[in-house]
Tab-separated table of C-alpha atoms and ligand atoms in Angstrom:
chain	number	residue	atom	x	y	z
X	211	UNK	CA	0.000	0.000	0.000
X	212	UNK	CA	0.820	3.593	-0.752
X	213	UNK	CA	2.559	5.000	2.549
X	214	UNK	CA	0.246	7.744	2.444
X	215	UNK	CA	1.778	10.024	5.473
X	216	UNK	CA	4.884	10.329	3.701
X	217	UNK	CA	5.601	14.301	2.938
X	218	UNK	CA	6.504	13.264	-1.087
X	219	UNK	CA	3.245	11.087	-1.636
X	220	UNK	CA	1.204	13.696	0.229
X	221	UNK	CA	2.297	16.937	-1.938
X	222	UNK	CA	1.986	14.743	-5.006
X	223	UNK	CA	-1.529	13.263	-4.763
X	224	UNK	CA	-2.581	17.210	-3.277
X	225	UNK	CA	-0.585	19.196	-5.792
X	226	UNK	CA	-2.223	16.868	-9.008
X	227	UNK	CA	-5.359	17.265	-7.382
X	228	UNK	CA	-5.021	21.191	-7.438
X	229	UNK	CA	-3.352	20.785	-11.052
X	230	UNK	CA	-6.075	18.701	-12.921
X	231	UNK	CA	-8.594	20.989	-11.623
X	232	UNK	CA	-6.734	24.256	-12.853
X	233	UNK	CA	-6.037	22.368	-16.056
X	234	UNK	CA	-9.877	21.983	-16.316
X	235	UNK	CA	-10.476	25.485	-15.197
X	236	UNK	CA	-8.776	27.026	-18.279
X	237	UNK	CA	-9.741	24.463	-20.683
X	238	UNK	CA	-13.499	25.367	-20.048
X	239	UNK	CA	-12.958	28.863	-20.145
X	240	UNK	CA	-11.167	28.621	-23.168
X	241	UNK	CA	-8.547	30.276	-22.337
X	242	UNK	CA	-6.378	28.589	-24.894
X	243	UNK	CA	-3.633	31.312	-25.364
X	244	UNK	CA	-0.558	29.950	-26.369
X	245	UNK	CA	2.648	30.849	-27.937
X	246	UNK	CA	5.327	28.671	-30.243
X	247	UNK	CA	8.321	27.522	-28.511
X	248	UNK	CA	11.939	27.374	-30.203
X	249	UNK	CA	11.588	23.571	-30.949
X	250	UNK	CA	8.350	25.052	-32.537
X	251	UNK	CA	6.088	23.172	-29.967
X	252	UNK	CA	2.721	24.779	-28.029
X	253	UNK	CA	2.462	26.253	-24.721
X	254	UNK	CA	-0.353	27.378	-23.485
X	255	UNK	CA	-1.112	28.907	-20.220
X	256	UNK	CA	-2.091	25.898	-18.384
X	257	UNK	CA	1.701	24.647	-18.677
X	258	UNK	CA	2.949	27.852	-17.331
X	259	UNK	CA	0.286	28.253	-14.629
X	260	UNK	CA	0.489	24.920	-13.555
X	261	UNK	CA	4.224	24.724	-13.647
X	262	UNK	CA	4.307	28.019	-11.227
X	263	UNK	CA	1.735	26.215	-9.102
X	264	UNK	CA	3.707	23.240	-8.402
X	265	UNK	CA	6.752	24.700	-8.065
X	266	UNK	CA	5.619	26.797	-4.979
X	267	UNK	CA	3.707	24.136	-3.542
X	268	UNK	CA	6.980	22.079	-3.846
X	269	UNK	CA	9.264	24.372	-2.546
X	270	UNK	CA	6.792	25.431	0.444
X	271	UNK	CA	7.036	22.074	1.622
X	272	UNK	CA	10.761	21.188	0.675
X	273	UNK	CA	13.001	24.558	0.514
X	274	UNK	CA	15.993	22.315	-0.666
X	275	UNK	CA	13.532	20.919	-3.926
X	276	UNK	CA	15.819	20.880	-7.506
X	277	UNK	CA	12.967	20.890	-10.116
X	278	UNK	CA	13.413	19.837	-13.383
X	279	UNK	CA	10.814	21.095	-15.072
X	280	UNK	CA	9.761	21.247	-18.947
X	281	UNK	CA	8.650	24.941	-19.237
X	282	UNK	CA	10.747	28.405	-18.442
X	283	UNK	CA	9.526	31.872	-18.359
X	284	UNK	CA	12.215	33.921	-20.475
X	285	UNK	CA	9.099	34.526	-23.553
X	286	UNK	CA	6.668	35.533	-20.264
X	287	UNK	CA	9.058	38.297	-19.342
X	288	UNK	CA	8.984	39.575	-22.594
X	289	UNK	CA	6.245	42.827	-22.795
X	290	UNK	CA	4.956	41.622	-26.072
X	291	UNK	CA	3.482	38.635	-23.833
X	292	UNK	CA	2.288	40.943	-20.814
X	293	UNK	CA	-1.467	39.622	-21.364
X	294	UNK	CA	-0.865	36.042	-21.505
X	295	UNK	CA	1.179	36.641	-18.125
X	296	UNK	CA	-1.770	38.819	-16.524
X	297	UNK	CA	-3.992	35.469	-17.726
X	298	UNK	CA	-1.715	32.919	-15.768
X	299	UNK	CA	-1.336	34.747	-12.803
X	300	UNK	CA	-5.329	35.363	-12.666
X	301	UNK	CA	-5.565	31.184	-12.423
X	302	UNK	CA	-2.246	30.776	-10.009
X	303	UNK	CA	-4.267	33.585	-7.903
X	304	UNK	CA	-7.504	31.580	-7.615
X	305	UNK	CA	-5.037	28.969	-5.488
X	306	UNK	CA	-2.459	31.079	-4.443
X	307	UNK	CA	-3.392	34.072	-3.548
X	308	UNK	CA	-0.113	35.835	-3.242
X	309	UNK	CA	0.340	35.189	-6.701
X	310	UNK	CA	2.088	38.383	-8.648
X	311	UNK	CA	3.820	38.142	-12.343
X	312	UNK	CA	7.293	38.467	-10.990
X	313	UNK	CA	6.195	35.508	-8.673
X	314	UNK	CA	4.696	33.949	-11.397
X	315	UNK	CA	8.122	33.886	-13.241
X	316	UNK	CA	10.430	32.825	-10.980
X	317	UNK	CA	8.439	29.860	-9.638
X	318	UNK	CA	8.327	28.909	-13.396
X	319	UNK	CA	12.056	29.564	-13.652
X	320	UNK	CA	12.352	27.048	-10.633
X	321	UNK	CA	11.860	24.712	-12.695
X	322	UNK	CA	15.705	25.647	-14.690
X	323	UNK	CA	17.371	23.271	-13.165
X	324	UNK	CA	19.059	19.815	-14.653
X	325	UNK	CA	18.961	16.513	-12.916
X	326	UNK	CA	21.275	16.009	-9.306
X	327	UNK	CA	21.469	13.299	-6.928
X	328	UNK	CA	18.110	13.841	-5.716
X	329	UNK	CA	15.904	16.081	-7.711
X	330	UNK	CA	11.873	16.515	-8.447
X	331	UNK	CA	10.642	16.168	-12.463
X	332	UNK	CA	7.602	17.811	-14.165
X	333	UNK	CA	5.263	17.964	-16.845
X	334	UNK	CA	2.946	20.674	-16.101
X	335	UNK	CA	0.704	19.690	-19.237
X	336	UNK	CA	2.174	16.200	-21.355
X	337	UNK	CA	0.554	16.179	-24.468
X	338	UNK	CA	-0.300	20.108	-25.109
X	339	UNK	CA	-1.362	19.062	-27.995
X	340	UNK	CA	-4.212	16.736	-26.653
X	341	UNK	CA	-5.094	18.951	-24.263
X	342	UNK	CA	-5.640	22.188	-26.780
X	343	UNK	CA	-7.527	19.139	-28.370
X	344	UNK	CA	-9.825	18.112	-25.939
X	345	UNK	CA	-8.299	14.656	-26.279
X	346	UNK	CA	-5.628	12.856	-23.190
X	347	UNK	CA	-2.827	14.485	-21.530
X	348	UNK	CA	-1.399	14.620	-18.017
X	349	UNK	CA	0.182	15.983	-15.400
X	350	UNK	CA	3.318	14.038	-14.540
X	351	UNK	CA	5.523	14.496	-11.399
X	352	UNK	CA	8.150	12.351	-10.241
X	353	UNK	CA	10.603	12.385	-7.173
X	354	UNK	CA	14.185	10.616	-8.181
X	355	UNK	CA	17.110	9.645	-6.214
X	356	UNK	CA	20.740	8.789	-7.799
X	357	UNK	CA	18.752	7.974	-10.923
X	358	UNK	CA	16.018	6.179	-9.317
X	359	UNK	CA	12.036	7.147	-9.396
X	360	UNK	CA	10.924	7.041	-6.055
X	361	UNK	CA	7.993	8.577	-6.643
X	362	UNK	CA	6.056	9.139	-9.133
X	363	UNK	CA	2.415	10.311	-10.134
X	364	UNK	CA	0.316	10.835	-13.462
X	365	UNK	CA	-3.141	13.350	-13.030
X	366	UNK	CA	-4.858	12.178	-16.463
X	367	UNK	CA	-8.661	14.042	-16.694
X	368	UNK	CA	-9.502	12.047	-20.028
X	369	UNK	CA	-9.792	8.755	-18.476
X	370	UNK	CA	-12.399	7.260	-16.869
X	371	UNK	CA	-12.177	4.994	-13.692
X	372	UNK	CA	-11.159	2.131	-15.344
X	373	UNK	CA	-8.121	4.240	-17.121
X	374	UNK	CA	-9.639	3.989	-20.528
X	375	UNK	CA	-10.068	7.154	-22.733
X	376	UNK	CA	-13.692	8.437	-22.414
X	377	UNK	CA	-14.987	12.016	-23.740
X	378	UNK	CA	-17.248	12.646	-20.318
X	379	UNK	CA	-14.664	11.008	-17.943
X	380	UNK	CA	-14.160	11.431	-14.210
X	381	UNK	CA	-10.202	11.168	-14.859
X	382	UNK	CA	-7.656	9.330	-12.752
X	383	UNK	CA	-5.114	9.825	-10.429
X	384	UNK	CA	-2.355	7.077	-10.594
X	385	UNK	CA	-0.087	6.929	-7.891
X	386	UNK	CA	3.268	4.936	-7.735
X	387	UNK	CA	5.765	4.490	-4.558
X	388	UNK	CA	8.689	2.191	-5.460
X	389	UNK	CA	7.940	-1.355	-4.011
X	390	UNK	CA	4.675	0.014	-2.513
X	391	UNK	CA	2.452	-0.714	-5.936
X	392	UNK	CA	0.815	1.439	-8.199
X	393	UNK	CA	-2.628	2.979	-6.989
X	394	UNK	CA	-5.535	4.866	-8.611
X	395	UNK	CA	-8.730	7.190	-7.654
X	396	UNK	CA	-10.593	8.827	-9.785
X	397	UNK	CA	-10.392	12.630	-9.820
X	398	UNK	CA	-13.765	13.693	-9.037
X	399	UNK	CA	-14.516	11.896	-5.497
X	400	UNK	CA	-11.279	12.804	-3.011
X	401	UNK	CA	-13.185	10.089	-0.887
X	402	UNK	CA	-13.038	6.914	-3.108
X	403	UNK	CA	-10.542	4.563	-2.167
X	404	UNK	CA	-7.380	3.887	-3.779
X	405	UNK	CA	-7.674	0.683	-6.408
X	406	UNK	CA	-3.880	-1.333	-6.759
X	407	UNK	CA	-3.246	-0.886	-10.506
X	408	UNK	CA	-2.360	-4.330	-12.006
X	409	UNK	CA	-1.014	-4.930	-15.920
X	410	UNK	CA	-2.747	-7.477	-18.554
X	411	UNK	CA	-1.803	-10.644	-18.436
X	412	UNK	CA	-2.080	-11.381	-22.151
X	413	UNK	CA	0.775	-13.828	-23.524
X	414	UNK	CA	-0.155	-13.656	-26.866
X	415	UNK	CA	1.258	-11.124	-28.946
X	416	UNK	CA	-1.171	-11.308	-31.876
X	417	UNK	CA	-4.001	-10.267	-28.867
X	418	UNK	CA	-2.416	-6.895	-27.966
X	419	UNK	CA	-3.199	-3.990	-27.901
X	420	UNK	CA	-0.902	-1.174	-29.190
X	421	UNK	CA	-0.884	2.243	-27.403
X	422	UNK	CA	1.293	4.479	-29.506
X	423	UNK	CA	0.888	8.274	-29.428
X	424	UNK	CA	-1.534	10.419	-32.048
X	425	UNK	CA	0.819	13.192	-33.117
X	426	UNK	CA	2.742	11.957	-36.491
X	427	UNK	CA	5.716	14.047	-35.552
X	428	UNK	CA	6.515	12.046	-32.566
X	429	UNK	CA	6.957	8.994	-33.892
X	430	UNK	CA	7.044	6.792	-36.811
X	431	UNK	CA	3.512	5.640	-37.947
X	432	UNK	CA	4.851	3.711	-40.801
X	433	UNK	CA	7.189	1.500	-38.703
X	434	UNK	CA	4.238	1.425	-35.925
X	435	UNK	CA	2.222	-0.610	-38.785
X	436	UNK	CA	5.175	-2.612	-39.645
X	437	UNK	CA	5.694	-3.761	-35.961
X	438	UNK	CA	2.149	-4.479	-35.536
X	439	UNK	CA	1.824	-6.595	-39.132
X	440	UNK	CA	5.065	-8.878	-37.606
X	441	UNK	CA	3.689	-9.412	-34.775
X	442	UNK	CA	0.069	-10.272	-35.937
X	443	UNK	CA	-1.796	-7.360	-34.316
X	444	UNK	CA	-5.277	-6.000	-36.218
X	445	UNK	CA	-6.231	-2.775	-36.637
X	446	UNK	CA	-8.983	-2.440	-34.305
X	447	UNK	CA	-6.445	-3.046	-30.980
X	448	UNK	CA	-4.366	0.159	-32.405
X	449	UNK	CA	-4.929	2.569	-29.395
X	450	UNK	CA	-4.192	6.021	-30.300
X	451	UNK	CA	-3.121	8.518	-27.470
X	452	UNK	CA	-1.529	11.330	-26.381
X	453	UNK	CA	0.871	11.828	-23.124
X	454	UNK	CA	1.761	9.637	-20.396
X	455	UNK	CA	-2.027	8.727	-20.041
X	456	UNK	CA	-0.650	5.687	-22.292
X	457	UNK	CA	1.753	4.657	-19.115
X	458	UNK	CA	-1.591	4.843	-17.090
X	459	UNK	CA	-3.493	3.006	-19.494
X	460	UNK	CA	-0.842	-0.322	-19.282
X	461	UNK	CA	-0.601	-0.099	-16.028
X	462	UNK	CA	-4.446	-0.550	-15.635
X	463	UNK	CA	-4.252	-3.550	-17.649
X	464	UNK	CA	-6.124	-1.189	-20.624
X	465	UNK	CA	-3.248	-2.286	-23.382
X	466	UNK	CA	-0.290	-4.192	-23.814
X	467	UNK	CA	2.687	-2.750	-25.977
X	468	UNK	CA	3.338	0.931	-25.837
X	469	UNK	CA	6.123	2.010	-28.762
X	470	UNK	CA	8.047	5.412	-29.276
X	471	UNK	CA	9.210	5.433	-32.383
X	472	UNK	CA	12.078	8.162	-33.687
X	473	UNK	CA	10.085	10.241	-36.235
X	474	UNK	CA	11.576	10.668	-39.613
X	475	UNK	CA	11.720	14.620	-39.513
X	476	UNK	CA	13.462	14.236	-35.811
X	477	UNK	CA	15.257	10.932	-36.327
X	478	UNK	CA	17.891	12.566	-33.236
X	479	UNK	CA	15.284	13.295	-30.748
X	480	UNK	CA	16.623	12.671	-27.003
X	481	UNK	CA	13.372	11.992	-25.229
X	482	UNK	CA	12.780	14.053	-22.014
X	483	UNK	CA	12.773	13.161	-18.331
X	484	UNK	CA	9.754	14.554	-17.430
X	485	UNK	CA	8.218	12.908	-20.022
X	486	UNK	CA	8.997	9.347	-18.758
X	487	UNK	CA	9.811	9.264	-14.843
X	488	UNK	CA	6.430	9.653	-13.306
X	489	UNK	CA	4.755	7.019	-16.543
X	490	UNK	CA	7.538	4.484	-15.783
X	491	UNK	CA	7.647	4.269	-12.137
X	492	UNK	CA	3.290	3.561	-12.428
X	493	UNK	CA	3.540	0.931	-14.764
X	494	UNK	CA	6.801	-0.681	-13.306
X	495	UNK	CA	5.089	-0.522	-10.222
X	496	UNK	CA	1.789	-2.281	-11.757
X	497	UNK	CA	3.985	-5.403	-13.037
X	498	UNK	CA	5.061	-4.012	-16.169
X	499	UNK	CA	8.703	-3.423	-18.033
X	500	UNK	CA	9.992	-0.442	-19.172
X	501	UNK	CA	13.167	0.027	-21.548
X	502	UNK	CA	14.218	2.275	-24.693
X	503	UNK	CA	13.625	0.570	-28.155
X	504	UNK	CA	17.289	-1.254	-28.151
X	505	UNK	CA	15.782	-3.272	-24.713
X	506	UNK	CA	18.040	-0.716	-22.321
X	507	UNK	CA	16.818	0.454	-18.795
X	508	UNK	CA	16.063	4.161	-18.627
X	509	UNK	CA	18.897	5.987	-17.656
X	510	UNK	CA	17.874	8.977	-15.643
X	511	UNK	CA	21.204	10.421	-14.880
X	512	UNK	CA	21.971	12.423	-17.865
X	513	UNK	CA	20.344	15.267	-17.430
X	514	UNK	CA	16.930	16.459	-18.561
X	515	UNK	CA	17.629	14.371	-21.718
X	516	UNK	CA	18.550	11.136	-21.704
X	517	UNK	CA	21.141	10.984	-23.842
X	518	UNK	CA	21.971	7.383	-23.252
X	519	UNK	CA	18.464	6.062	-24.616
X	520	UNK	CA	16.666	5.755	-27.849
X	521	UNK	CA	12.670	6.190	-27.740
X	522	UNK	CA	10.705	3.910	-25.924
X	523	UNK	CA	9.322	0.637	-25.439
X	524	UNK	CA	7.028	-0.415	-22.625
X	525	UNK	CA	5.050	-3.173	-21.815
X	526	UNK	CA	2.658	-5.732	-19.733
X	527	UNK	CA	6.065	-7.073	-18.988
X	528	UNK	CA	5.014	-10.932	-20.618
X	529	UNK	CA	5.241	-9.366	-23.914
X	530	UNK	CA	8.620	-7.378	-23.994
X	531	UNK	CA	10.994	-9.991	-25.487
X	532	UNK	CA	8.065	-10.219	-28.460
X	533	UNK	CA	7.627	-6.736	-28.450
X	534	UNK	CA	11.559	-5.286	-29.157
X	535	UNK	CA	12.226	-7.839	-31.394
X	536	UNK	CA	9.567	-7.320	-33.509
X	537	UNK	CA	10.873	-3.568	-33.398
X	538	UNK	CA	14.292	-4.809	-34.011
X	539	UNK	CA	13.019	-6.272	-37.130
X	540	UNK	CA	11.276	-3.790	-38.570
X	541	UNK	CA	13.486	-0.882	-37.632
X	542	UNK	CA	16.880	-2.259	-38.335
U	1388	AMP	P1	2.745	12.003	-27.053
U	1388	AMP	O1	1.539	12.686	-26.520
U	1388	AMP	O2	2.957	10.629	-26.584
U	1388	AMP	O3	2.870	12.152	-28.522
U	1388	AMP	O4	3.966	12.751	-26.393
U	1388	AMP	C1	3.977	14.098	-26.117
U	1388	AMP	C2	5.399	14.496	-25.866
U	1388	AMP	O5	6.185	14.235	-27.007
U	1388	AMP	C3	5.578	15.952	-25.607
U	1388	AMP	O6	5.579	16.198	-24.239
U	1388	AMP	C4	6.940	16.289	-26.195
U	1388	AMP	O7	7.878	16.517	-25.196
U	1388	AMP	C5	7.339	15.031	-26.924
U	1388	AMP	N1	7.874	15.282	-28.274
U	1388	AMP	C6	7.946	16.444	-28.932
U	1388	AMP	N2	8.548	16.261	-30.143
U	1388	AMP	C7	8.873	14.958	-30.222
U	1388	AMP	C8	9.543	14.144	-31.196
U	1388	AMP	N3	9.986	14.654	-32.356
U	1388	AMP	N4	9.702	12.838	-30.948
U	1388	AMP	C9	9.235	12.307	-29.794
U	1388	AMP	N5	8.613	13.036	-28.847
U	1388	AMP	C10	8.432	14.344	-29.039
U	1389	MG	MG1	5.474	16.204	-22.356
């Protein structure tokens, strides 16, 4: 069971709670504002809000925390973006209520730092481009320690209790402590009890399902349908999906295979930390295996890109040695 007086679990399950409800918040207003990034991806001002809200609920209850986090504020300090700022800090007000721009900022430029010996990892909205949407994405925070997850947590609003994707969904909150299980609630009754998250137990490769993500540009779709064909999977168990909601989904026993492929226009791409700590520690903790696509552990020491990996590859666990050979195969 989830040691649920410890300070880490505590701030994580309270800080997602506040996060998936802010994330909600601006999605129903509409408040959609967003600007490009210099790797030409979204942000909107859910990432930024949310990444100044955890980063002051973090450092309120650990002054010491080293966050690695995914967004900065350098284009929210620029006048030209004075609005969109005045919008966040309206939200980070609603919960904070100290909340100023210059605060604003430097909780979001908390979040500069790169990986230590013991250092917190977020994702203040995986899958922006779900999210803008109306589709999955998450908020993903992980505690690590000399390159282990300790901790780890995934807020995903566009699943339902059962972690499958559902338009009119209560969403989940998946909760992992390392050797204490995995653990989910949904996200609209802070009474329900915590359910112990357990992976398929399917053996057959030609019965899985495939969780891969829906943006093109993130992965390879052609060698996706290659890997499937070898290993015998239809069509109709292709489960398309953004953000770490896919780690949830395995871990709930709601899939089977879940493949990062490099994309052709990025065929460099270093994938980020916070885009896999708080994912793998739920579904290792559920029974299942995580590695890159060449079968290697996740190293989490390099930084906030690990450098040492290539794309992903995660699984039920019964189904990995299947699963990266038939990428092997089609890839090599
Ligand atoms: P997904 O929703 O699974 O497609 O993953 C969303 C994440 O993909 C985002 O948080 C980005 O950090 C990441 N991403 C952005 N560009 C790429 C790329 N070229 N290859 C792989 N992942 C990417
Ligand atoms: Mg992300």
């Amino acid at each position: 069971m989830l040691d649920l007086k410890s300070p880490e679990i505590n701030l994580i399950v309270s800080v997602l709670w506040e996060s998936a409800v802010m994330a909600k918040h601006i999605q129903q207003d509409m408040m959609l504002m967003d600007m490009t990034k210099s790797d030409l991806s979204p942000v909107t001002v859910a990432d930024f809000a949310i990444q100044a809200l955890v980063a002051c609920r973090l450092l309120n209850a650990f002054p010491d925390t080293v966050l690695v986090g995914e967004e900065n504020a350098d284009r929210l300090r620029d006048p030209e973006n004075s609005v969109m700022l005045e919008v966040i800090t309206g939200y980070v007000k609603k919960m904070i209520p100290e909340a100023d721009p210059e605060k604003i900022c430097a909780w979001i430029d908390a979040g500069n730092h790169t990986s230590e010996d013991r250092f917190w990892t977020l994702d203040p909205i995986d899958g922006t481009k779900g999210y803008r949407r109306g589709d999955q994405y998450a908020v993903a925070l992980a505690f690590l320690e000399r390159g282990q997850v300790l901790f780890g947590g995934l807020a995903c609003p566009g699943l339902d209790v059962n972690c499958k994707p559902a338009q009119y969904s209560c969403g989940v909150l998946a909760i992992a402590q390392r050797n204490c299980g995995a653990w989910c609630a949904p996200l609209n009754n802070p009474d329900a009890p915590y359910v112990q998250m357990r992976v398929s137990e399917c053996t057959i490769p030609a019965q899985a399902r495939l969780l891969r993500s829906v943006e093109s540009g993130h992965t390879n779709m052609s060698h996706i349908e290659q890997i499937a064909a070898h290993l015998g999977i239809p069509q109709g168990n292709m489960v398309p999906m953004d953000s770490q909601a896919k780690y949830a989904a395995l871990a709930a026993g709601q899939g089977e295979l879940l493949y990062r492929l490099l994309s052709p226009s990025r065929p460099d791409y270093k994938e980020c930390i916070w885009d896999h700590a708080a994912g793998a520690i739920v579904l290792e903790e559920a029974g299942g295996r995580v590695t890159d696509l060449n079968g290697k552990p996740f190293d989490f020491t390099t930084g906030r890109k690990m450098t040492e990996n290539t794309g992903l590859f995660a699984s039920n666990g019964f189904l990995h040695d299947a699963g990266l050979k038939a990428a092997a195969a089609v890839t090599i």
